[in-house]
């Protein structure tokens, strides 16, 4: 095994944006995906390239933070960042990484939940003496929404899924500033993966990519299937609220600039900062008027014929999580107090 300097490539981005294809290619070219991996299924027959431990650990942390994978709340980052700062979580992640460097000095870690815990992994990698680098996948938001609805059978509406895409991508961009990073369009990866991945390997200093063998490159050609891009809908097809549509389109345009050579500039950062502030304002305006919807959803769930009694201690806890997550914490507490009063 070639003794290259320790590096961990973290593949970030929204779920269904090509992160599995990127991780799979990096694995083929010689980076090590810590084992065991999540088993391939009908939603991703070529494999996920996800370490099982990472997925389970992120699920645990998200439950503790009361955050969804596709959470649209700007404040959700406060909760996950709080957990990322815990010393024992950083030590736990570092210990896990350390145990896998024996199999390869360059690791690739990918999981759709990864963006929520980038700070945690940056610190964990540094504790092992490894250099953390980041590749963020970019796929048109309408395609991401359509893919989630098709392959994950998501019942969340297009507006929620588009908002969660905005929330995740804007935070991922901010959280990786100042690090060695690359932004990759999924469409470019499928069209000509070598013209994309080889420059990324050079940009991020990934020795296995820079010294990939002809056999590995040939395997990469067999691995990439241009037909993987099956979603063709556009933002206009989603029927989003006008302001959400506008923010999503503008964010997609600015993120695309980051994928251009020399495009990772202060000018783009400033534009994305303004868009993130605009999204925070839009979300605050929206959640300020949702209390009636939340209470009505709770009442409908409670009155559904034949529905077994939920073990939750209060009616508020039986509100579907996707709805409950839209409500700020103080309001949720107020609803619980009301529902716990004797009737």
Coordinates of C-alpha atoms in Angstrom, one line a residue:
X1 CA 0.0 0.0 0.0
X2 CA 1.4 3.4 -1.0
X3 CA 2.1 5.6 2.0
X4 CA 0.4 8.9 1.2
X5 CA -0.2 11.6 3.8
X6 CA -3.4 11.2 5.8
X7 CA -6.4 12.9 4.1
X8 CA -10.2 12.5 4.6
X9 CA -12.4 13.6 1.7
X10 CA -15.9 14.5 3.0
X11 CA -18.5 14.3 0.2
X12 CA -21.3 16.7 1.2
X13 CA -24.5 17.9 -0.4
X14 CA -28.2 17.3 -0.4
X15 CA -29.4 13.7 -0.7
X16 CA -30.0 12.5 -4.3
X17 CA -27.5 15.1 -5.7
X18 CA -24.8 12.6 -6.9
X19 CA -22.9 12.2 -3.7
X20 CA -23.0 8.4 -4.1
X21 CA -21.5 8.6 -7.6
X22 CA -18.7 10.8 -6.4
X23 CA -17.9 8.6 -3.4
X24 CA -18.0 5.5 -5.6
X25 CA -15.6 7.0 -8.1
X26 CA -13.2 8.0 -5.4
X27 CA -13.3 4.5 -4.0
X28 CA -12.6 3.0 -7.4
X29 CA -9.6 5.3 -7.8
X30 CA -8.1 4.2 -4.6
X31 CA -9.6 6.1 -1.6
X32 CA -10.8 3.8 1.1
X33 CA -14.5 3.8 2.2
X34 CA -14.5 2.6 5.8
X35 CA -16.2 -0.7 6.2
X36 CA -18.9 -2.0 6.5
X37 CA -20.8 0.0 3.9
X38 CA -24.5 0.6 3.6
X39 CA -25.9 -2.2 1.3
X40 CA -27.0 -1.1 -2.1
X41 CA -30.8 -1.3 -2.8
X42 CA -33.3 -0.4 -5.6
X43 CA -33.0 3.3 -4.9
X44 CA -29.2 3.2 -5.5
X45 CA -28.3 -0.1 -7.2
X46 CA -24.6 0.9 -7.7
X47 CA -24.1 1.4 -4.0
X48 CA -24.2 4.3 -1.6
X49 CA -20.5 4.5 -0.7
X50 CA -21.6 5.2 2.9
X51 CA -19.9 3.8 6.0
X52 CA -22.6 2.2 8.1
X53 CA -21.2 3.5 11.4
X54 CA -21.3 7.1 10.1
X55 CA -25.0 6.7 9.1
X56 CA -25.9 5.3 12.4
X57 CA -24.0 7.9 14.3
X58 CA -25.5 10.7 12.4
X59 CA -29.0 9.2 12.9
X60 CA -28.3 9.2 16.7
X61 CA -27.1 12.8 16.7
X62 CA -30.0 14.0 14.6
X63 CA -32.5 12.3 17.0
X64 CA -30.8 14.0 20.0
X65 CA -30.9 17.3 18.2
X66 CA -34.5 16.8 17.1
X67 CA -33.5 17.6 13.5
X68 CA -34.6 15.9 10.3
X69 CA -32.3 14.9 7.5
X70 CA -34.3 17.3 5.3
X71 CA -34.9 20.0 7.9
X72 CA -35.8 23.4 6.5
X73 CA -35.3 25.3 9.7
X74 CA -32.4 27.7 9.8
X75 CA -32.3 27.3 13.6
X76 CA -31.7 23.5 13.2
X77 CA -28.0 24.3 12.6
X78 CA -27.8 25.7 16.1
X79 CA -28.8 22.3 17.6
X80 CA -26.4 20.2 15.4
X81 CA -23.6 22.7 15.8
X82 CA -24.0 22.4 19.6
X83 CA -23.6 18.6 19.4
X84 CA -20.7 19.0 17.0
X85 CA -18.9 21.0 19.6
X86 CA -19.1 18.3 22.3
X87 CA -15.6 17.1 23.1
X88 CA -16.7 13.5 23.6
X89 CA -18.4 13.4 20.2
X90 CA -15.3 14.7 18.5
X91 CA -13.2 12.2 20.3
X92 CA -15.5 9.4 19.4
X93 CA -15.5 10.3 15.7
X94 CA -11.7 10.7 15.8
X95 CA -11.3 7.2 17.3
X96 CA -13.4 5.8 14.6
X97 CA -11.4 7.5 11.8
X98 CA -8.1 6.4 13.4
X99 CA -9.2 2.7 13.2
X100 CA -9.6 2.9 9.4
X101 CA -6.3 4.5 8.4
X102 CA -4.7 1.1 8.6
X103 CA -6.6 0.2 5.4
X104 CA -5.7 3.4 3.6
X105 CA -4.2 6.8 4.2
X106 CA -6.8 8.5 2.1
X107 CA -10.4 8.0 3.3
X108 CA -13.7 9.1 1.8
X109 CA -16.7 9.7 4.1
X110 CA -20.1 10.3 2.6
X111 CA -23.6 10.5 4.0
X112 CA -26.6 12.8 3.2
X113 CA -26.6 13.7 6.9
X114 CA -22.9 14.8 6.8
X115 CA -23.6 18.5 6.2
X116 CA -25.2 18.8 9.6
X117 CA -21.9 17.8 11.3
X118 CA -19.1 19.3 9.2
X119 CA -17.5 21.0 12.2
X120 CA -17.5 17.7 14.1
X121 CA -15.7 15.9 11.3
X122 CA -13.2 18.7 10.6
X123 CA -12.1 18.5 14.2
X124 CA -12.1 14.7 14.3
X125 CA -9.9 14.5 11.2
X126 CA -7.4 17.0 12.7
X127 CA -7.2 15.0 15.8
X128 CA -5.9 12.0 13.8
X129 CA -3.3 14.2 12.0
X130 CA -5.4 14.0 8.8
X131 CA -6.1 16.8 6.4
X132 CA -9.9 17.3 5.9
X133 CA -11.0 18.3 2.4
X134 CA -14.6 18.7 1.0
X135 CA -16.4 18.0 -2.2
X136 CA -19.9 19.4 -2.4
X137 CA -22.2 18.0 -5.1
X138 CA -24.5 20.3 -7.0
X139 CA -27.6 19.1 -8.7
X140 CA -30.5 21.3 -9.9
X141 CA -32.9 21.7 -6.9
X142 CA -36.0 20.6 -8.9
X143 CA -34.2 17.4 -9.8
X144 CA -33.3 16.8 -6.2
X145 CA -36.9 17.4 -5.1
X146 CA -38.2 15.0 -7.8
X147 CA -35.7 12.3 -7.0
X148 CA -36.6 12.4 -3.3
X149 CA -40.3 12.2 -4.0
X150 CA -39.8 9.3 -6.5
X151 CA -37.1 7.2 -4.8
X152 CA -37.7 8.0 -1.1
X153 CA -41.5 8.1 -1.6
X154 CA -41.4 11.4 0.3
X155 CA -44.8 12.8 1.3
X156 CA -43.3 16.2 2.1
X157 CA -44.4 18.8 -0.4
X158 CA -42.2 20.4 -3.1
X159 CA -42.0 23.7 -1.1
X160 CA -40.7 21.9 2.0
X161 CA -38.1 19.9 0.0
X162 CA -37.0 23.0 -1.9
X163 CA -36.6 24.9 1.3
X164 CA -34.6 22.1 2.9
X165 CA -32.3 22.1 -0.2
X166 CA -31.8 25.8 0.3
X167 CA -31.1 25.4 4.0
X168 CA -28.6 22.5 3.5
X169 CA -26.7 24.0 0.6
X170 CA -26.4 27.5 2.0
X171 CA -25.1 26.2 5.3
X172 CA -22.7 23.6 3.6
X173 CA -21.2 26.4 1.6
X174 CA -20.7 28.6 4.6
X175 CA -19.4 25.7 6.8
X176 CA -16.7 24.8 4.3
X177 CA -15.3 28.2 3.6
X178 CA -11.6 28.5 4.4
X179 CA -11.1 24.8 3.8
X180 CA -9.8 22.9 0.8
X181 CA -13.0 22.4 -1.1
X182 CA -14.4 21.7 -4.5
X183 CA -17.9 22.1 -6.0
X184 CA -19.0 19.6 -8.6
X185 CA -22.0 19.6 -10.8
X186 CA -23.7 16.2 -11.0
X187 CA -24.5 16.7 -14.7
X188 CA -20.8 17.4 -15.5
X189 CA -19.8 14.2 -13.5
X190 CA -22.2 12.1 -15.6
X191 CA -21.2 13.6 -18.9
X192 CA -17.4 13.3 -18.6
X193 CA -16.3 12.2 -15.1
X194 CA -12.6 12.2 -15.8
X195 CA -12.6 15.9 -16.8
X196 CA -14.3 16.6 -13.4
X197 CA -12.7 14.2 -11.0
X198 CA -9.1 14.5 -12.1
X199 CA -9.0 18.3 -11.5
X200 CA -10.8 17.8 -8.2
X201 CA -8.0 15.3 -7.2
X202 CA -5.4 17.9 -8.2
X203 CA -7.2 20.8 -6.4
X204 CA -7.7 18.8 -3.2
X205 CA -4.3 17.0 -3.2
X206 CA -5.8 13.5 -3.5
X207 CA -2.8 11.4 -4.3
X208 CA -4.7 8.3 -5.3
X209 CA -6.7 10.3 -7.9
X210 CA -3.6 12.0 -9.3
X211 CA -1.9 8.6 -9.7
X212 CA -4.9 6.5 -10.7
X213 CA -4.0 3.4 -12.7
X214 CA -5.4 2.8 -16.2
X215 CA -7.3 -0.2 -14.8
X216 CA -9.0 2.0 -12.2
X217 CA -9.9 4.6 -14.8
X218 CA -11.5 1.9 -17.0
X219 CA -13.5 0.7 -14.0
X220 CA -14.7 4.2 -13.5
X221 CA -15.9 4.4 -17.0
X222 CA -18.0 1.3 -16.4
X223 CA -19.3 2.6 -13.1
X224 CA -20.6 6.0 -14.3
X225 CA -24.0 5.7 -16.1
X226 CA -25.2 8.8 -17.9
X227 CA -28.7 7.5 -17.6
X228 CA -28.6 7.9 -13.9
X229 CA -29.9 11.5 -14.4
X230 CA -33.6 10.5 -14.9
X231 CA -35.2 13.7 -13.5
X232 CA -35.9 16.4 -16.0
X233 CA -38.3 18.7 -14.2
X234 CA -37.5 22.4 -13.6
X235 CA -38.3 24.9 -10.8
X236 CA -41.3 26.0 -12.8
X237 CA -42.8 22.5 -12.5
X238 CA -42.7 22.6 -8.7
X239 CA -45.2 25.4 -8.2
X240 CA -43.2 27.0 -5.4
X241 CA -44.3 30.2 -3.6
X242 CA -42.8 33.2 -5.5
X243 CA -40.2 34.3 -3.0
X244 CA -39.1 30.7 -2.4
X245 CA -38.8 30.1 -6.1
X246 CA -36.7 33.3 -6.5
X247 CA -34.3 32.4 -3.6
X248 CA -33.9 28.9 -4.9
X249 CA -33.1 30.0 -8.5
X250 CA -30.7 32.7 -7.3
X251 CA -28.9 30.3 -4.9
X252 CA -28.5 27.7 -7.7
X253 CA -27.0 30.4 -10.0
X254 CA -24.5 31.5 -7.3
X255 CA -23.5 27.9 -6.4
X256 CA -22.9 27.2 -10.1
X257 CA -20.3 30.0 -10.1
X258 CA -18.4 28.1 -7.3
X259 CA -18.1 25.1 -9.7
X260 CA -16.3 27.2 -12.3
X261 CA -12.4 27.5 -12.3
X262 CA -11.5 30.4 -10.0
X263 CA -15.1 30.9 -9.1
X264 CA -14.8 30.5 -5.3
X265 CA -14.5 34.3 -4.7
X266 CA -15.4 36.8 -2.0
X267 CA -18.0 38.2 -4.4
X268 CA -19.9 34.9 -4.6
X269 CA -19.6 34.4 -0.8
X270 CA -21.2 37.8 -0.3
X271 CA -24.0 37.0 -2.7
X272 CA -24.7 33.7 -0.9
X273 CA -24.6 35.5 2.5
X274 CA -27.3 37.8 1.3
X275 CA -29.4 34.9 0.0
X276 CA -29.0 33.0 3.3
X277 CA -30.2 36.1 5.2
X278 CA -33.1 36.3 2.8
X279 CA -34.1 32.7 3.4
X280 CA -33.9 33.2 7.2
X281 CA -36.3 36.1 6.9
X282 CA -38.6 34.2 4.6
X283 CA -38.7 31.2 7.0
X284 CA -39.3 33.5 10.1
X285 CA -42.2 35.1 8.3
X286 CA -43.7 31.7 7.3
X287 CA -43.4 30.0 10.7
X288 CA -44.9 33.0 12.4
X289 CA -48.3 32.1 11.0
X290 CA -48.3 28.3 11.2
X291 CA -49.8 27.7 14.7
X292 CA -53.3 27.1 13.4
X293 CA -52.1 24.5 10.9
X294 CA -50.1 22.7 13.6
X295 CA -53.0 22.5 16.0
X296 CA -55.3 21.4 13.2
X297 CA -52.9 18.7 12.2
X298 CA -52.7 17.4 15.8
X299 CA -56.5 17.4 16.1
X300 CA -56.9 15.4 12.8
X301 CA -54.3 12.9 13.9
X302 CA -56.1 12.4 17.2
X303 CA -59.5 11.9 15.5
X304 CA -58.5 9.5 12.8
X305 CA -60.8 6.4 13.1
X306 CA -59.0 3.2 14.0
X307 CA -55.8 5.0 14.7
X308 CA -54.1 3.3 17.7
X309 CA -53.3 5.5 20.7
X310 CA -49.8 6.9 20.5
X311 CA -47.5 6.3 23.5
X312 CA -46.4 10.0 23.5
X313 CA -47.1 11.8 26.7
X314 CA -49.1 14.6 25.1
X315 CA -51.1 15.5 22.0
X316 CA -48.4 17.8 20.8
X317 CA -45.9 14.9 20.6
X318 CA -48.3 13.1 18.2
X319 CA -48.1 15.9 15.6
X320 CA -46.2 14.5 12.6
X321 CA -42.5 15.5 12.9
X322 CA -42.5 17.1 9.5
X323 CA -45.1 19.5 10.7
X324 CA -43.8 20.0 14.2
X325 CA -40.4 20.9 12.9
X326 CA -41.8 23.9 11.1
X327 CA -42.8 25.5 14.5
X328 CA -40.2 27.3 16.6
X329 CA -39.4 25.7 19.9
X330 CA -41.1 28.4 22.1
X331 CA -44.3 27.9 20.2
X332 CA -44.1 24.1 20.4
X333 CA -43.7 24.4 24.2
X334 CA -46.8 26.7 24.3
X335 CA -48.9 24.2 22.3
X336 CA -47.8 21.4 24.7
X337 CA -48.9 23.4 27.7
X338 CA -52.3 24.0 26.1
X339 CA -52.8 20.4 25.2
X340 CA -51.9 19.1 28.7
X341 CA -54.5 21.2 30.4
X342 CA -57.4 19.2 31.8
X343 CA -60.4 19.3 29.5

